[in-house]
Amino acid sequence: MQRSASGWINGFIGVVIFAGSLPATRMAVMELDASFVTAARASIAALLGLVLLLALRQPRPVRSDLPGLALVSLGVVVGFPLLTALALRHASSAHTIVFLGLLPLSTAVFGVLRGGDRPRPAFWVFSLLGSACVVGYAARNGIEASLQADLLMLAAIVVCGLGYAEGGRLARHLGGWQVISWALLLALPVMLPLMVAMRPVSFTAVAASAWWALGYVAVFSMLIGFLFWYRGLAQGGIAAVGQLQLLQPFFGLALAAMLLHETVSAGMLLVTVAAVICVAGARRFSR
């Protein structure tokens, strides 16, 4: 019971940190190329992860862990950041945040397929209701039509759910921060040259806000958030703790309103309460 509670606490901290990812990415890609932002955030986080691994003398993962780490790398280091960065060039962060309502369901499905989770039928009812509340809220308040952005975000949700589930599975024996650090290092030989190749012609021409936003997604979204998130998934269950992501769109929308002055409906509060109820119900029937 204590381990499960700790998992939910760690998962919640991770969700709060991740909530700033899309608004910060939006700020960054308004000034910087999306490919550069993706490569730079991964490269910076990988170098920080390497320092942690060396400083704490962590053993290398065994060969059987490498396919799983590759899936984590493709899902959350390359796939999700790149696809969302490209989507944010065609839509607002408030629009793309809506799709995060589908991420708990994606994570839960892959948690069953890859992580061995076996939640009860009532869990799926609450999971579907939570996703429906979030997506329905967005549709009711009107979201601009952008087929390209929508397809990119749907693809991002699928690869991210896979990366979350695989990382949560590996974290059970590797540790949360170790999983993301090794996954980042796997991508570094590709990300670092890409960062250099796609760098802006003039660094001084880029607004300071874009650099601060890049720093946030590199240090917090790409590394620190995962320290809590993967540990939470490992402790509390991938499918169960993954439902906390139902709250992420509302944290993100609030940040989008504060930082980017994007319009957020007053109905957010009511739907947030509904999402919290669904998270609580999913937690109760997760095992």
PDB file of C-alpha atoms in Angstrom:
ATOM      1  CA  MET A   1       0.000   0.000   0.000  1.00  0.00           C
ATOM      2  CA  GLN A   2       2.809   2.423   0.921  1.00  0.00           C
ATOM      3  CA  ARG A   3       4.641   1.629  -2.304  1.00  0.00           C
ATOM      4  CA  SER A   4       1.454   2.271  -4.298  1.00  0.00           C
ATOM      5  CA  ALA A   5       0.860   5.626  -2.565  1.00  0.00           C
ATOM      6  CA  SER A   6       4.437   6.632  -3.259  1.00  0.00           C
ATOM      7  CA  GLY A   7       3.879   5.731  -6.900  1.00  0.00           C
ATOM      8  CA  TRP A   8       0.895   8.065  -7.148  1.00  0.00           C
ATOM      9  CA  ILE A   9       2.819  10.906  -5.490  1.00  0.00           C
ATOM     10  CA  ASN A  10       5.783  10.483  -7.822  1.00  0.00           C
ATOM     11  CA  GLY A  11       3.442  10.195 -10.811  1.00  0.00           C
ATOM     12  CA  PHE A  12       1.627  13.396  -9.841  1.00  0.00           C
ATOM     13  CA  ILE A  13       4.891  15.334  -9.575  1.00  0.00           C
ATOM     14  CA  GLY A  14       5.868  14.049 -13.007  1.00  0.00           C
ATOM     15  CA  VAL A  15       2.532  15.147 -14.514  1.00  0.00           C
ATOM     16  CA  VAL A  16       2.874  18.654 -13.058  1.00  0.00           C
ATOM     17  CA  ILE A  17       6.343  18.966 -14.599  1.00  0.00           C
ATOM     18  CA  PHE A  18       5.154  17.601 -17.963  1.00  0.00           C
ATOM     19  CA  ALA A  19       2.250  20.072 -18.005  1.00  0.00           C
ATOM     20  CA  GLY A  20       4.626  22.832 -19.039  1.00  0.00           C
ATOM     21  CA  SER A  21       6.012  20.860 -21.981  1.00  0.00           C
ATOM     22  CA  LEU A  22       3.599  21.885 -24.747  1.00  0.00           C
ATOM     23  CA  PRO A  23       3.384  25.597 -23.819  1.00  0.00           C
ATOM     24  CA  ALA A  24       7.191  25.716 -23.554  1.00  0.00           C
ATOM     25  CA  THR A  25       7.606  23.844 -26.845  1.00  0.00           C
ATOM     26  CA  ARG A  26       5.192  26.291 -28.475  1.00  0.00           C
ATOM     27  CA  MET A  27       7.320  29.202 -27.243  1.00  0.00           C
ATOM     28  CA  ALA A  28      10.481  27.533 -28.543  1.00  0.00           C
ATOM     29  CA  VAL A  29       9.243  26.596 -32.041  1.00  0.00           C
ATOM     30  CA  MET A  30       7.923  30.110 -32.610  1.00  0.00           C
ATOM     31  CA  GLU A  31      11.582  31.155 -32.861  1.00  0.00           C
ATOM     32  CA  LEU A  32      13.510  27.942 -33.526  1.00  0.00           C
ATOM     33  CA  ASP A  33      13.241  25.080 -36.023  1.00  0.00           C
ATOM     34  CA  ALA A  34      11.199  22.145 -34.678  1.00  0.00           C
ATOM     35  CA  SER A  35      13.942  19.634 -35.545  1.00  0.00           C
ATOM     36  CA  PHE A  36      16.530  21.741 -33.716  1.00  0.00           C
ATOM     37  CA  VAL A  37      14.301  21.963 -30.634  1.00  0.00           C
ATOM     38  CA  THR A  38      13.790  18.176 -30.632  1.00  0.00           C
ATOM     39  CA  ALA A  39      17.493  17.416 -31.074  1.00  0.00           C
ATOM     40  CA  ALA A  40      18.687  20.080 -28.626  1.00  0.00           C
ATOM     41  CA  ARG A  41      16.368  19.059 -25.791  1.00  0.00           C
ATOM     42  CA  ALA A  42      17.386  15.405 -26.183  1.00  0.00           C
ATOM     43  CA  SER A  43      21.119  16.189 -26.438  1.00  0.00           C
ATOM     44  CA  ILE A  44      21.170  18.470 -23.396  1.00  0.00           C
ATOM     45  CA  ALA A  45      19.210  15.971 -21.320  1.00  0.00           C
ATOM     46  CA  ALA A  46      21.425  13.096 -22.504  1.00  0.00           C
ATOM     47  CA  LEU A  47      24.594  14.876 -21.406  1.00  0.00           C
ATOM     48  CA  LEU A  48      23.060  15.602 -18.001  1.00  0.00           C
ATOM     49  CA  GLY A  49      21.942  11.968 -17.759  1.00  0.00           C
ATOM     50  CA  LEU A  50      25.460  10.811 -18.631  1.00  0.00           C
ATOM     51  CA  VAL A  51      26.865  12.906 -15.773  1.00  0.00           C
ATOM     52  CA  LEU A  52      24.387  11.270 -13.383  1.00  0.00           C
ATOM     53  CA  LEU A  53      25.203   7.759 -14.578  1.00  0.00           C
ATOM     54  CA  LEU A  54      28.952   8.314 -14.265  1.00  0.00           C
ATOM     55  CA  ALA A  55      28.784  10.181 -10.962  1.00  0.00           C
ATOM     56  CA  LEU A  56      26.653   7.491  -9.337  1.00  0.00           C
ATOM     57  CA  ARG A  57      28.528   4.651 -11.071  1.00  0.00           C
ATOM     58  CA  GLN A  58      25.487   2.935 -12.499  1.00  0.00           C
ATOM     59  CA  PRO A  59      26.017  -0.466 -14.164  1.00  0.00           C
ATOM     60  CA  ARG A  60      25.257  -0.773 -17.853  1.00  0.00           C
ATOM     61  CA  PRO A  61      21.903  -2.334 -18.774  1.00  0.00           C
ATOM     62  CA  VAL A  62      21.995  -5.958 -19.837  1.00  0.00           C
ATOM     63  CA  ARG A  63      21.522  -6.883 -23.481  1.00  0.00           C
ATOM     64  CA  SER A  64      17.916  -8.007 -22.941  1.00  0.00           C
ATOM     65  CA  ASP A  65      17.013  -4.466 -21.804  1.00  0.00           C
ATOM     66  CA  LEU A  66      18.284  -2.794 -24.983  1.00  0.00           C
ATOM     67  CA  PRO A  67      15.176  -3.401 -27.167  1.00  0.00           C
ATOM     68  CA  GLY A  68      13.000  -1.891 -24.458  1.00  0.00           C
ATOM     69  CA  LEU A  69      15.296   1.100 -24.054  1.00  0.00           C
ATOM     70  CA  ALA A  70      15.207   1.569 -27.823  1.00  0.00           C
ATOM     71  CA  LEU A  71      11.393   1.729 -27.683  1.00  0.00           C
ATOM     72  CA  VAL A  72      11.593   4.295 -24.875  1.00  0.00           C
ATOM     73  CA  SER A  73      14.052   6.314 -26.921  1.00  0.00           C
ATOM     74  CA  LEU A  74      11.920   6.188 -30.066  1.00  0.00           C
ATOM     75  CA  GLY A  75       8.755   6.981 -28.125  1.00  0.00           C
ATOM     76  CA  VAL A  76       9.601   9.747 -25.653  1.00  0.00           C
ATOM     77  CA  VAL A  77      13.049  11.003 -26.703  1.00  0.00           C
ATOM     78  CA  VAL A  78      12.490  11.277 -30.469  1.00  0.00           C
ATOM     79  CA  GLY A  79       8.884  10.521 -31.456  1.00  0.00           C
ATOM     80  CA  PHE A  80       6.744  12.529 -29.049  1.00  0.00           C
ATOM     81  CA  PRO A  81       8.945  15.661 -28.918  1.00  0.00           C
ATOM     82  CA  LEU A  82       9.347  15.802 -32.707  1.00  0.00           C
ATOM     83  CA  LEU A  83       5.717  15.090 -33.562  1.00  0.00           C
ATOM     84  CA  THR A  84       4.401  17.614 -31.028  1.00  0.00           C
ATOM     85  CA  ALA A  85       6.913  20.250 -32.130  1.00  0.00           C
ATOM     86  CA  LEU A  86       5.764  19.809 -35.741  1.00  0.00           C
ATOM     87  CA  ALA A  87       2.103  19.920 -34.671  1.00  0.00           C
ATOM     88  CA  LEU A  88       2.686  23.143 -32.732  1.00  0.00           C
ATOM     89  CA  ARG A  89       3.788  24.852 -35.918  1.00  0.00           C
ATOM     90  CA  HIS A  90       0.221  24.431 -37.215  1.00  0.00           C
ATOM     91  CA  ALA A  91      -1.877  24.804 -34.046  1.00  0.00           C
ATOM     92  CA  SER A  92      -1.891  26.493 -30.661  1.00  0.00           C
ATOM     93  CA  SER A  93      -0.679  24.741 -27.523  1.00  0.00           C
ATOM     94  CA  ALA A  94      -4.262  24.889 -26.173  1.00  0.00           C
ATOM     95  CA  HIS A  95      -5.395  22.906 -29.240  1.00  0.00           C
ATOM     96  CA  THR A  96      -2.680  20.257 -28.990  1.00  0.00           C
ATOM     97  CA  ILE A  97      -3.017  19.891 -25.212  1.00  0.00           C
ATOM     98  CA  VAL A  98      -6.513  18.521 -25.817  1.00  0.00           C
ATOM     99  CA  PHE A  99      -5.038  15.348 -27.289  1.00  0.00           C
ATOM    100  CA  LEU A 100      -3.256  14.634 -24.016  1.00  0.00           C
ATOM    101  CA  GLY A 101      -6.645  13.475 -22.766  1.00  0.00           C
ATOM    102  CA  LEU A 102      -6.079  10.339 -24.846  1.00  0.00           C
ATOM    103  CA  LEU A 103      -2.616   9.668 -23.430  1.00  0.00           C
ATOM    104  CA  PRO A 104      -3.776   7.859 -20.242  1.00  0.00           C
ATOM    105  CA  LEU A 105      -5.778   5.430 -22.371  1.00  0.00           C
ATOM    106  CA  SER A 106      -2.836   4.861 -24.709  1.00  0.00           C
ATOM    107  CA  THR A 107      -0.523   4.277 -21.735  1.00  0.00           C
ATOM    108  CA  ALA A 108      -2.994   1.854 -20.136  1.00  0.00           C
ATOM    109  CA  VAL A 109      -3.355  -0.193 -23.338  1.00  0.00           C
ATOM    110  CA  PHE A 110       0.405  -0.530 -23.709  1.00  0.00           C
ATOM    111  CA  GLY A 111       0.667  -1.200 -19.966  1.00  0.00           C
ATOM    112  CA  VAL A 112      -1.463  -4.285 -20.547  1.00  0.00           C
ATOM    113  CA  LEU A 113       0.341  -5.315 -23.736  1.00  0.00           C
ATOM    114  CA  ARG A 114       3.906  -4.645 -22.569  1.00  0.00           C
ATOM    115  CA  GLY A 115       3.853  -4.234 -18.794  1.00  0.00           C
ATOM    116  CA  GLY A 116       1.658  -7.140 -17.788  1.00  0.00           C
ATOM    117  CA  ASP A 117      -0.936  -4.949 -16.027  1.00  0.00           C
ATOM    118  CA  ARG A 118      -4.365  -6.530 -15.558  1.00  0.00           C
ATOM    119  CA  PRO A 119      -6.818  -3.873 -14.336  1.00  0.00           C
ATOM    120  CA  ARG A 120     -10.440  -4.760 -13.643  1.00  0.00           C
ATOM    121  CA  PRO A 121     -13.194  -3.976 -16.186  1.00  0.00           C
ATOM    122  CA  ALA A 122     -14.422  -1.003 -14.136  1.00  0.00           C
ATOM    123  CA  PHE A 123     -10.986   0.580 -14.592  1.00  0.00           C
ATOM    124  CA  TRP A 124     -11.553   0.825 -18.338  1.00  0.00           C
ATOM    125  CA  VAL A 125     -14.929   2.463 -17.765  1.00  0.00           C
ATOM    126  CA  PHE A 126     -13.330   5.255 -15.724  1.00  0.00           C
ATOM    127  CA  SER A 127     -10.430   5.532 -18.156  1.00  0.00           C
ATOM    128  CA  LEU A 128     -12.774   5.922 -21.135  1.00  0.00           C
ATOM    129  CA  LEU A 129     -14.989   8.377 -19.241  1.00  0.00           C
ATOM    130  CA  GLY A 130     -11.973  10.477 -18.284  1.00  0.00           C
ATOM    131  CA  SER A 131     -10.698  10.612 -21.845  1.00  0.00           C
ATOM    132  CA  ALA A 132     -14.197  11.436 -23.099  1.00  0.00           C
ATOM    133  CA  CYS A 133     -14.502  14.287 -20.574  1.00  0.00           C
ATOM    134  CA  VAL A 134     -11.231  15.870 -21.668  1.00  0.00           C
ATOM    135  CA  VAL A 135     -11.763  15.491 -25.415  1.00  0.00           C
ATOM    136  CA  GLY A 136     -15.450  16.399 -25.149  1.00  0.00           C
ATOM    137  CA  TYR A 137     -14.587  19.558 -23.240  1.00  0.00           C
ATOM    138  CA  ALA A 138     -12.286  20.638 -26.041  1.00  0.00           C
ATOM    139  CA  ALA A 139     -14.784  19.858 -28.780  1.00  0.00           C
ATOM    140  CA  ARG A 140     -17.585  21.726 -26.978  1.00  0.00           C
ATOM    141  CA  ASN A 141     -15.479  24.841 -26.581  1.00  0.00           C
ATOM    142  CA  GLY A 142     -14.417  24.790 -30.195  1.00  0.00           C
ATOM    143  CA  ILE A 143     -10.997  23.788 -31.473  1.00  0.00           C
ATOM    144  CA  GLU A 144      -9.617  25.060 -34.708  1.00  0.00           C
ATOM    145  CA  ALA A 145      -9.520  22.622 -37.586  1.00  0.00           C
ATOM    146  CA  SER A 146      -5.997  21.547 -38.436  1.00  0.00           C
ATOM    147  CA  LEU A 147      -5.913  18.062 -39.926  1.00  0.00           C
ATOM    148  CA  GLN A 148      -2.117  18.015 -40.149  1.00  0.00           C
ATOM    149  CA  ALA A 149      -1.698  19.010 -36.510  1.00  0.00           C
ATOM    150  CA  ASP A 150      -4.355  16.512 -35.405  1.00  0.00           C
ATOM    151  CA  LEU A 151      -2.739  13.593 -37.226  1.00  0.00           C
ATOM    152  CA  LEU A 152       0.669  14.511 -35.812  1.00  0.00           C
ATOM    153  CA  MET A 153      -0.741  14.668 -32.292  1.00  0.00           C
ATOM    154  CA  LEU A 154      -2.536  11.317 -32.631  1.00  0.00           C
ATOM    155  CA  ALA A 155       0.729   9.704 -33.749  1.00  0.00           C
ATOM    156  CA  ALA A 156       2.505  11.407 -30.839  1.00  0.00           C
ATOM    157  CA  ILE A 157      -0.020   9.977 -28.362  1.00  0.00           C
ATOM    158  CA  VAL A 158       0.513   6.427 -29.650  1.00  0.00           C
ATOM    159  CA  VAL A 159       4.328   6.496 -29.533  1.00  0.00           C
ATOM    160  CA  CYS A 160       4.329   8.288 -26.186  1.00  0.00           C
ATOM    161  CA  GLY A 161       1.988   5.739 -24.604  1.00  0.00           C
ATOM    162  CA  LEU A 162       4.317   2.983 -25.779  1.00  0.00           C
ATOM    163  CA  GLY A 163       7.377   4.822 -24.443  1.00  0.00           C
ATOM    164  CA  TYR A 164       5.718   5.433 -21.076  1.00  0.00           C
ATOM    165  CA  ALA A 165       4.603   1.823 -20.665  1.00  0.00           C
ATOM    166  CA  GLU A 166       7.959   0.395 -21.723  1.00  0.00           C
ATOM    167  CA  GLY A 167       9.824   2.789 -19.448  1.00  0.00           C
ATOM    168  CA  GLY A 168       7.582   1.922 -16.514  1.00  0.00           C
ATOM    169  CA  ARG A 169       8.227  -1.776 -17.113  1.00  0.00           C
ATOM    170  CA  LEU A 170      12.004  -1.306 -17.242  1.00  0.00           C
ATOM    171  CA  ALA A 171      12.013   1.005 -14.225  1.00  0.00           C
ATOM    172  CA  ARG A 172      10.918  -1.902 -12.052  1.00  0.00           C
ATOM    173  CA  HIS A 173      14.458  -3.259 -12.141  1.00  0.00           C
ATOM    174  CA  LEU A 174      16.595  -0.474 -13.654  1.00  0.00           C
ATOM    175  CA  GLY A 175      15.198   2.510 -11.769  1.00  0.00           C
ATOM    176  CA  GLY A 176      13.284   5.481 -13.145  1.00  0.00           C
ATOM    177  CA  TRP A 177      16.045   8.006 -13.804  1.00  0.00           C
ATOM    178  CA  GLN A 178      18.341   5.281 -15.089  1.00  0.00           C
ATOM    179  CA  VAL A 179      15.807   4.279 -17.769  1.00  0.00           C
ATOM    180  CA  ILE A 180      15.438   7.758 -19.228  1.00  0.00           C
ATOM    181  CA  SER A 181      19.190   8.424 -18.963  1.00  0.00           C
ATOM    182  CA  TRP A 182      20.093   5.274 -20.910  1.00  0.00           C
ATOM    183  CA  ALA A 183      17.329   5.937 -23.446  1.00  0.00           C
ATOM    184  CA  LEU A 184      18.661   9.463 -23.987  1.00  0.00           C
ATOM    185  CA  LEU A 185      22.176   8.151 -24.494  1.00  0.00           C
ATOM    186  CA  LEU A 186      20.947   5.690 -27.121  1.00  0.00           C
ATOM    187  CA  ALA A 187      19.572   8.608 -29.126  1.00  0.00           C
ATOM    188  CA  LEU A 188      22.566  10.920 -28.585  1.00  0.00           C
ATOM    189  CA  PRO A 189      24.616   9.762 -31.627  1.00  0.00           C
ATOM    190  CA  VAL A 190      21.714  10.892 -33.825  1.00  0.00           C
ATOM    191  CA  MET A 191      20.432  13.862 -31.844  1.00  0.00           C
ATOM    192  CA  LEU A 192      23.761  15.634 -31.302  1.00  0.00           C
ATOM    193  CA  PRO A 193      24.754  15.862 -35.006  1.00  0.00           C
ATOM    194  CA  LEU A 194      21.178  16.876 -35.853  1.00  0.00           C
ATOM    195  CA  MET A 195      21.315  19.647 -33.269  1.00  0.00           C
ATOM    196  CA  VAL A 196      24.524  20.992 -34.798  1.00  0.00           C
ATOM    197  CA  ALA A 197      23.186  20.719 -38.343  1.00  0.00           C
ATOM    198  CA  MET A 198      19.860  22.436 -37.555  1.00  0.00           C
ATOM    199  CA  ARG A 199      21.210  25.173 -35.296  1.00  0.00           C
ATOM    200  CA  PRO A 200      19.984  28.706 -36.022  1.00  0.00           C
ATOM    201  CA  VAL A 201      22.166  30.909 -38.216  1.00  0.00           C
ATOM    202  CA  SER A 202      22.228  33.608 -35.553  1.00  0.00           C
ATOM    203  CA  PHE A 203      21.782  32.786 -31.892  1.00  0.00           C
ATOM    204  CA  THR A 204      21.407  36.437 -30.919  1.00  0.00           C
ATOM    205  CA  ALA A 205      18.418  36.836 -33.253  1.00  0.00           C
ATOM    206  CA  VAL A 206      16.422  34.330 -31.185  1.00  0.00           C
ATOM    207  CA  ALA A 207      14.373  35.793 -28.344  1.00  0.00           C
ATOM    208  CA  ALA A 208      15.451  34.967 -24.807  1.00  0.00           C
ATOM    209  CA  SER A 209      12.021  33.459 -24.089  1.00  0.00           C
ATOM    210  CA  ALA A 210      12.654  30.759 -26.719  1.00  0.00           C
ATOM    211  CA  TRP A 211      15.961  29.792 -25.092  1.00  0.00           C
ATOM    212  CA  TRP A 212      14.337  29.650 -21.645  1.00  0.00           C
ATOM    213  CA  ALA A 213      11.569  27.479 -23.087  1.00  0.00           C
ATOM    214  CA  LEU A 214      14.137  25.171 -24.686  1.00  0.00           C
ATOM    215  CA  GLY A 215      15.935  24.941 -21.356  1.00  0.00           C
ATOM    216  CA  TYR A 216      12.715  23.903 -19.625  1.00  0.00           C
ATOM    217  CA  VAL A 217      11.849  21.117 -22.071  1.00  0.00           C
ATOM    218  CA  ALA A 218      15.464  19.896 -22.016  1.00  0.00           C
ATOM    219  CA  VAL A 219      16.034  19.821 -18.271  1.00  0.00           C
ATOM    220  CA  PHE A 220      12.563  19.339 -16.822  1.00  0.00           C
ATOM    221  CA  SER A 221      10.378  17.753 -19.537  1.00  0.00           C
ATOM    222  CA  MET A 222      13.104  15.490 -20.907  1.00  0.00           C
ATOM    223  CA  LEU A 223      14.891  14.451 -17.720  1.00  0.00           C
ATOM    224  CA  ILE A 224      13.670  15.574 -14.281  1.00  0.00           C
ATOM    225  CA  GLY A 225      10.006  14.868 -15.015  1.00  0.00           C
ATOM    226  CA  PHE A 226      10.863  11.312 -16.026  1.00  0.00           C
ATOM    227  CA  LEU A 227      12.757  10.713 -12.788  1.00  0.00           C
ATOM    228  CA  PHE A 228       9.430  10.970 -10.971  1.00  0.00           C
ATOM    229  CA  TRP A 229       7.186   9.631 -13.735  1.00  0.00           C
ATOM    230  CA  TYR A 230       8.892   6.315 -14.427  1.00  0.00           C
ATOM    231  CA  ARG A 231       9.391   5.694 -10.732  1.00  0.00           C
ATOM    232  CA  GLY A 232       5.696   6.348 -10.171  1.00  0.00           C
ATOM    233  CA  LEU A 233       4.659   3.981 -12.978  1.00  0.00           C
ATOM    234  CA  ALA A 234       6.929   1.252 -11.595  1.00  0.00           C
ATOM    235  CA  GLN A 235       5.630   1.638  -8.044  1.00  0.00           C
ATOM    236  CA  GLY A 236       1.931   2.210  -8.591  1.00  0.00           C
ATOM    237  CA  GLY A 237       1.270   0.349 -11.850  1.00  0.00           C
ATOM    238  CA  ILE A 238       1.538   1.606 -15.425  1.00  0.00           C
ATOM    239  CA  ALA A 239      -2.174   1.588 -16.263  1.00  0.00           C
ATOM    240  CA  ALA A 240      -3.251   3.001 -12.896  1.00  0.00           C
ATOM    241  CA  VAL A 241      -0.761   5.829 -12.373  1.00  0.00           C
ATOM    242  CA  GLY A 242      -0.976   6.639 -16.073  1.00  0.00           C
ATOM    243  CA  GLN A 243      -4.510   7.951 -15.435  1.00  0.00           C
ATOM    244  CA  LEU A 244      -3.003  10.960 -13.670  1.00  0.00           C
ATOM    245  CA  GLN A 245      -2.309  12.271 -17.159  1.00  0.00           C
ATOM    246  CA  LEU A 246      -6.005  13.179 -17.336  1.00  0.00           C
ATOM    247  CA  LEU A 247      -5.064  16.184 -15.202  1.00  0.00           C
ATOM    248  CA  GLN A 248      -2.171  17.263 -17.418  1.00  0.00           C
ATOM    249  CA  PRO A 249      -4.257  19.065 -20.071  1.00  0.00           C
ATOM    250  CA  PHE A 250      -5.747  21.345 -17.435  1.00  0.00           C
ATOM    251  CA  PHE A 251      -2.408  22.196 -15.889  1.00  0.00           C
ATOM    252  CA  GLY A 252      -1.119  22.801 -19.397  1.00  0.00           C
ATOM    253  CA  LEU A 253      -4.070  24.967 -20.420  1.00  0.00           C
ATOM    254  CA  ALA A 254      -3.613  27.106 -17.315  1.00  0.00           C
ATOM    255  CA  LEU A 255       0.057  27.590 -18.191  1.00  0.00           C
ATOM    256  CA  ALA A 256      -0.846  28.367 -21.804  1.00  0.00           C
ATOM    257  CA  ALA A 257      -3.205  31.073 -20.574  1.00  0.00           C
ATOM    258  CA  MET A 258      -0.592  32.583 -18.244  1.00  0.00           C
ATOM    259  CA  LEU A 259       2.465  32.358 -20.484  1.00  0.00           C
ATOM    260  CA  LEU A 260       1.043  32.598 -23.997  1.00  0.00           C
ATOM    261  CA  HIS A 261      -2.142  34.543 -23.229  1.00  0.00           C
ATOM    262  CA  GLU A 262      -4.228  31.863 -24.931  1.00  0.00           C
ATOM    263  CA  THR A 263      -7.947  31.761 -24.179  1.00  0.00           C
ATOM    264  CA  VAL A 264      -9.133  29.118 -21.722  1.00  0.00           C
ATOM    265  CA  SER A 265     -12.832  28.500 -21.018  1.00  0.00           C
ATOM    266  CA  ALA A 266     -14.217  28.890 -17.499  1.00  0.00           C
ATOM    267  CA  GLY A 267     -15.693  25.392 -17.901  1.00  0.00           C
ATOM    268  CA  MET A 268     -12.210  23.987 -17.328  1.00  0.00           C
ATOM    269  CA  LEU A 269     -12.840  23.834 -13.558  1.00  0.00           C
ATOM    270  CA  LEU A 270     -15.920  21.626 -13.888  1.00  0.00           C
ATOM    271  CA  VAL A 271     -14.249  19.233 -16.301  1.00  0.00           C
ATOM    272  CA  THR A 272     -11.144  19.120 -14.092  1.00  0.00           C
ATOM    273  CA  VAL A 273     -13.316  17.932 -11.194  1.00  0.00           C
ATOM    274  CA  ALA A 274     -14.802  15.248 -13.466  1.00  0.00           C
ATOM    275  CA  ALA A 275     -11.285  14.183 -14.495  1.00  0.00           C
ATOM    276  CA  VAL A 276     -10.222  13.935 -10.834  1.00  0.00           C
ATOM    277  CA  ILE A 277     -13.229  11.697 -10.116  1.00  0.00           C
ATOM    278  CA  CYS A 278     -12.294   9.465 -13.049  1.00  0.00           C
ATOM    279  CA  VAL A 279      -8.687   9.258 -11.841  1.00  0.00           C
ATOM    280  CA  ALA A 280      -9.890   8.264  -8.361  1.00  0.00           C
ATOM    281  CA  GLY A 281     -12.210   5.621  -9.819  1.00  0.00           C
ATOM    282  CA  ALA A 282      -9.490   4.252 -12.077  1.00  0.00           C
ATOM    283  CA  ARG A 283      -7.137   4.017  -9.104  1.00  0.00           C
ATOM    284  CA  ARG A 284      -9.682   2.060  -7.073  1.00  0.00           C
ATOM    285  CA  PHE A 285     -10.237  -0.562  -9.788  1.00  0.00           C
ATOM    286  CA  SER A 286      -6.697  -0.671 -11.173  1.00  0.00           C
ATOM    287  CA  ARG A 287      -5.812  -4.026  -9.619  1.00  0.00           C
TER     288      ARG A 287
END
